[in-house]
CSV table of C-alpha atoms and ligand atoms in Angstrom, one decimal:
chain,number,residue,atom,x,y,z
V,1,MET,CA,0.0,0.0,0.0
V,2,ILE,CA,1.1,3.6,-0.7
V,3,THR,CA,2.1,5.8,2.3
V,4,ILE,CA,2.3,9.5,2.0
V,5,SER,CA,4.0,11.7,4.5
V,6,ALA,CA,2.2,14.7,6.0
V,7,PHE,CA,2.5,16.9,9.0
V,8,LYS,CA,0.4,15.9,12.0
V,9,TRP,CA,-0.6,19.5,12.6
V,10,VAL,CA,0.2,22.9,11.0
V,11,PRO,CA,-1.1,26.5,11.9
V,12,ASP,CA,-4.4,27.6,10.4
V,13,PHE,CA,-2.9,29.5,7.5
V,14,ALA,CA,-1.2,26.4,6.2
V,15,GLN,CA,-4.1,24.0,6.7
V,16,GLY,CA,-5.4,23.0,3.2
V,17,GLN,CA,-2.2,24.2,1.6
V,18,VAL,CA,0.4,21.6,2.7
V,19,ARG,CA,1.7,19.9,-0.4
V,20,ASP,CA,0.7,16.3,0.7
V,21,LEU,CA,-2.7,17.5,-0.6
V,22,ARG,CA,-1.4,17.1,-4.1
V,23,ALA,CA,-0.5,13.5,-3.5
V,24,ARG,CA,-3.8,12.8,-1.7
V,25,TRP,CA,-5.8,14.4,-4.5
V,26,ALA,CA,-3.9,12.3,-7.1
V,27,LEU,CA,-4.5,9.1,-5.2
V,28,GLU,CA,-8.2,10.0,-4.8
V,29,GLU,CA,-8.5,10.6,-8.6
V,30,ALA,CA,-6.7,7.3,-9.3
V,31,GLY,CA,-9.0,5.5,-6.8
V,32,LEU,CA,-6.0,4.2,-4.9
V,33,SER,CA,-6.1,3.8,-1.1
V,34,TYR,CA,-3.2,5.0,1.0
V,35,ARG,CA,-2.1,5.6,4.5
V,36,THR,CA,-0.3,8.5,6.0
V,37,ARG,CA,3.0,8.8,7.9
V,38,LEU,CA,2.3,11.8,10.1
V,39,LEU,CA,5.3,13.9,11.2
V,40,GLU,CA,5.5,15.8,14.4
V,41,GLN,CA,7.2,19.2,14.0
V,42,GLY,CA,11.0,18.5,14.0
V,43,ASP,CA,10.6,14.9,12.6
V,44,GLN,CA,11.4,16.2,9.2
V,45,ASP,CA,14.9,17.1,10.3
V,46,LYS,CA,15.7,13.8,11.8
V,47,PRO,CA,18.3,11.7,10.0
V,48,ASP,CA,16.0,8.9,9.1
V,49,TYR,CA,13.5,11.2,7.3
V,50,ARG,CA,16.3,13.4,5.8
V,51,SER,CA,17.7,10.2,4.2
V,52,LEU,CA,14.4,9.9,2.3
V,53,GLN,CA,13.7,13.6,1.7
V,54,PRO,CA,17.0,15.6,1.4
V,55,PHE,CA,15.3,18.9,2.2
V,56,GLY,CA,13.2,17.8,5.1
V,57,GLN,CA,9.9,18.4,3.5
V,58,VAL,CA,6.5,16.7,3.0
V,59,PRO,CA,5.3,14.9,1.0
V,60,ILE,CA,7.2,11.7,0.3
V,61,LEU,CA,5.6,8.6,-1.1
V,62,GLU,CA,6.6,5.1,0.0
V,63,GLU,CA,5.5,1.9,-1.6
V,64,ASP,CA,7.1,-1.5,-1.0
V,65,GLY,CA,10.5,0.0,-0.2
V,66,PHE,CA,10.4,2.5,-3.1
V,67,VAL,CA,10.6,6.1,-2.0
V,68,LEU,CA,9.9,9.3,-3.9
V,69,PHE,CA,10.0,12.9,-3.0
V,70,GLU,CA,8.8,16.1,-4.8
V,71,SER,CA,5.1,16.4,-5.2
V,72,GLY,CA,5.4,16.7,-9.0
V,73,ALA,CA,7.2,13.4,-9.2
V,74,ILE,CA,4.7,11.8,-6.9
V,75,VAL,CA,1.7,13.0,-8.9
V,76,LEU,CA,3.3,11.7,-12.1
V,77,TYR,CA,4.1,8.4,-10.4
V,78,ILE,CA,0.5,8.0,-9.3
V,79,GLY,CA,-0.6,9.2,-12.7
V,80,GLU,CA,1.0,6.2,-14.3
V,81,ARG,CA,-1.9,4.2,-12.8
V,82,SER,CA,-4.7,6.5,-13.8
V,83,GLU,CA,-5.9,7.6,-17.2
V,84,ILE,CA,-7.8,10.4,-15.5
V,85,LEU,CA,-4.4,12.0,-14.6
V,86,LEU,CA,-2.3,11.0,-17.5
V,87,PRO,CA,-4.0,10.2,-20.8
V,88,ARG,CA,-2.8,7.2,-22.7
V,89,GLN,CA,-2.3,9.0,-26.0
V,90,PRO,CA,1.4,10.0,-26.0
V,91,LYS,CA,1.0,13.7,-27.1
V,92,GLU,CA,-1.9,14.3,-24.7
V,93,ARG,CA,0.1,12.6,-22.0
V,94,THR,CA,3.1,14.8,-22.6
V,95,ARG,CA,0.9,18.0,-22.7
V,96,ALA,CA,-0.5,17.0,-19.3
V,97,THR,CA,3.1,16.7,-18.0
V,98,GLN,CA,3.9,20.0,-19.6
V,99,TRP,CA,1.2,21.8,-17.6
V,100,LEU,CA,2.3,20.1,-14.4
V,101,ILE,CA,5.8,21.4,-15.0
V,102,ALA,CA,4.4,24.8,-15.9
V,103,ALA,CA,2.5,25.0,-12.7
V,104,LEU,CA,5.6,24.1,-10.6
V,105,ASN,CA,8.2,26.0,-12.6
V,106,SER,CA,6.5,29.0,-14.3
V,107,ILE,CA,3.7,29.9,-11.9
V,108,GLU,CA,4.5,28.6,-8.4
V,109,PRO,CA,7.7,30.5,-7.7
V,110,PHE,CA,6.0,33.8,-8.6
V,111,LEU,CA,2.9,33.1,-6.4
V,112,MET,CA,5.2,31.9,-3.6
V,113,ASN,CA,7.1,35.2,-3.7
V,114,VAL,CA,3.9,37.0,-2.7
V,115,ALA,CA,2.7,34.3,-0.2
V,116,LEU,CA,6.0,34.3,1.7
V,117,ILE,CA,5.9,38.1,2.0
V,118,ASP,CA,2.3,38.0,3.2
V,119,LEU,CA,2.6,35.1,5.6
V,120,PHE,CA,6.0,35.5,7.1
V,121,TYR,CA,7.4,39.1,6.5
V,122,ARG,CA,4.3,41.3,6.2
V,123,ASP,CA,5.4,43.9,8.8
V,124,GLN,CA,9.0,44.2,7.6
V,125,GLU,CA,9.9,47.4,5.8
V,126,TRP,CA,11.6,45.6,2.9
V,127,ALA,CA,8.6,43.4,2.4
V,128,LYS,CA,6.3,46.4,2.1
V,129,LEU,CA,8.6,47.8,-0.6
V,130,ARG,CA,9.0,44.4,-2.4
V,131,ARG,CA,5.3,43.4,-2.4
V,132,PRO,CA,3.9,45.5,-5.3
V,133,GLY,CA,6.7,44.3,-7.6
V,134,ALA,CA,6.1,40.7,-6.5
V,135,VAL,CA,2.4,41.1,-7.1
V,136,GLN,CA,3.0,42.6,-10.6
V,137,PHE,CA,5.2,39.6,-11.6
V,138,ALA,CA,2.6,37.2,-10.3
V,139,GLN,CA,-0.1,39.0,-12.2
V,140,GLN,CA,1.9,38.9,-15.4
V,141,ARG,CA,2.2,35.1,-15.2
V,142,LEU,CA,-1.4,34.7,-14.3
V,143,ALA,CA,-2.5,36.8,-17.3
V,144,GLY,CA,-0.5,34.5,-19.5
V,145,LEU,CA,-2.1,31.5,-17.9
V,146,SER,CA,-5.6,32.9,-18.2
V,147,LYS,CA,-5.1,33.7,-21.9
V,148,ALA,CA,-3.8,30.1,-22.5
V,149,LEU,CA,-6.8,28.7,-20.7
V,150,GLY,CA,-9.2,30.9,-22.7
V,151,ASP,CA,-12.7,29.5,-22.6
V,152,LYS,CA,-11.7,25.8,-22.3
V,153,PRO,CA,-12.8,24.0,-19.1
V,154,TYR,CA,-9.3,22.6,-18.5
V,155,LEU,CA,-5.7,23.6,-19.6
V,156,ASP,CA,-5.5,21.0,-22.3
V,157,GLY,CA,-9.1,21.3,-23.5
V,158,GLU,CA,-12.1,19.2,-22.4
V,159,ARG,CA,-10.5,16.8,-20.0
V,160,PHE,CA,-9.0,17.2,-16.5
V,161,THR,CA,-5.4,16.0,-16.2
V,162,ALA,CA,-2.5,15.9,-13.7
V,163,GLY,CA,-1.6,19.3,-15.1
V,164,ASP,CA,-4.9,20.8,-13.9
V,165,LEU,CA,-4.4,19.1,-10.5
V,166,MET,CA,-1.1,20.7,-10.0
V,167,MET,CA,-2.1,24.1,-11.4
V,168,THR,CA,-5.1,24.2,-9.1
V,169,THR,CA,-3.0,23.5,-6.0
V,170,VAL,CA,-0.6,26.2,-7.1
V,171,LEU,CA,-3.3,28.8,-7.7
V,172,ARG,CA,-4.8,28.1,-4.3
V,173,ILE,CA,-1.5,29.3,-2.7
V,174,LEU,CA,-2.8,32.9,-3.1
V,175,GLY,CA,-6.2,32.0,-1.6
V,176,HIS,CA,-5.7,34.6,1.1
V,177,THR,CA,-5.8,37.3,-1.6
V,178,ASP,CA,-7.9,38.1,-4.7
V,179,ILE,CA,-4.9,38.0,-7.0
V,180,VAL,CA,-6.0,34.8,-8.7
V,181,MET,CA,-9.8,34.9,-8.1
V,182,SER,CA,-10.2,38.4,-9.5
V,183,ASP,CA,-9.5,36.9,-12.9
V,184,PRO,CA,-13.0,35.5,-13.9
V,185,ARG,CA,-11.5,32.7,-16.1
V,186,LEU,CA,-9.1,31.6,-13.4
V,187,ALA,CA,-11.7,31.8,-10.7
V,188,THR,CA,-14.1,29.6,-12.7
V,189,TYR,CA,-11.3,27.2,-13.4
V,190,VAL,CA,-10.2,26.9,-9.8
V,191,LYS,CA,-13.9,26.4,-8.7
V,192,ARG,CA,-14.4,23.8,-11.4
V,193,CYS,CA,-11.3,21.8,-10.4
V,194,THR,CA,-11.9,22.0,-6.6
V,195,ALA,CA,-15.5,20.9,-7.0
V,196,ARG,CA,-14.2,17.5,-8.0
V,197,PRO,CA,-15.2,14.9,-5.4
V,198,ALA,CA,-11.6,13.6,-5.3
V,199,PHE,CA,-10.4,17.1,-4.3
V,200,GLU,CA,-13.0,17.4,-1.6
V,201,ARG,CA,-12.0,14.0,-0.2
V,202,ALA,CA,-8.3,14.8,-0.3
V,203,LEU,CA,-8.9,18.2,1.4
V,204,ASN,CA,-11.1,16.6,4.1
V,205,ALA,CA,-8.6,13.9,4.8
V,206,GLN,CA,-5.8,16.5,5.3
V,207,ILE,CA,-8.0,18.7,7.6
V,208,THR,CA,-9.3,15.7,9.5
V,209,ASP,CA,-5.7,14.7,10.4
V,210,PHE,CA,-5.1,18.2,11.8
V,211,LYS,CA,-8.3,18.1,13.8
V,212,VAL,CA,-7.4,14.7,15.3
V,213,ALA,CA,-4.0,16.1,16.3
V,214,ALA,CA,-5.4,19.4,17.7
E,301,LIG,N1,9.1,21.1,-3.9
E,301,LIG,C1,8.6,20.4,-2.8
E,301,LIG,C2,8.1,21.4,-1.8
E,301,LIG,C3,7.6,20.7,-0.6
E,301,LIG,C4,7.3,21.7,0.5
E,301,LIG,O1,7.5,22.9,0.4
E,301,LIG,N2,6.8,21.2,1.6
E,301,LIG,C5,6.5,22.0,2.8
E,301,LIG,C6,5.1,21.9,3.3
E,301,LIG,S1,4.0,22.5,2.0
E,301,LIG,C7,7.4,21.6,4.0
E,301,LIG,O2,7.5,20.4,4.2
E,301,LIG,N3,7.9,22.5,4.7
E,301,LIG,C8,8.8,22.2,5.8
E,301,LIG,C9,10.2,22.7,5.6
E,301,LIG,O3,10.5,23.2,4.5
E,301,LIG,O4,10.9,22.6,6.6
E,301,LIG,C10,7.4,19.6,-3.3
E,301,LIG,O5,6.7,20.0,-4.2
E,301,LIG,O6,7.2,18.4,-2.8
């Protein structure tokens, strides 16, 4: 059985955002059951966990002695077992991977710039000066994404893929602002993807683990 690492508890602002959500969502879409390896704060820096995840982060996936870190790699691994996540047709499959990488590489760093300022440095003078520029960069990337999405329901057209799963979790990073949701196309897209029962199950599972630990 697959095991996913997650934190036992995180502060409110991080609940529903921790990246094990990506793995849980993929597993739910694929219809695969899993268990969790819940880390207490500090466990991620212990040598046994660091030997599995060099940066001391969640999630990792473990299955029969096989270990994988990086949520993108984990979603692709799970996607190998689900045509919902990775279409069989080679070009469609590669385009799904393209969107997953775009989410992680071309969108997430820009949204994280804003999120880090807001969540950790809001009151610092340098952060007040930096924020408008960071928001502008994020908006430029989001404008490109919105244009590429156009009127399609999903990034690659009519069907949801692993690319949409990853992009949605990335767009949710700025859920504490209206930077994403003020774009009507992106707002509709995020609502469409997060209305999927598999997302709702994954989110509930993460939040339930925090409630149990609280
Ligand atoms: N690139 C990594 C990032 C993982 C990551 O940022 N995990 C956060 C939680 S959302 C974490 O474990 N933070 C603890 C830390 O960095 O010490 C991935 O996508 O898996």
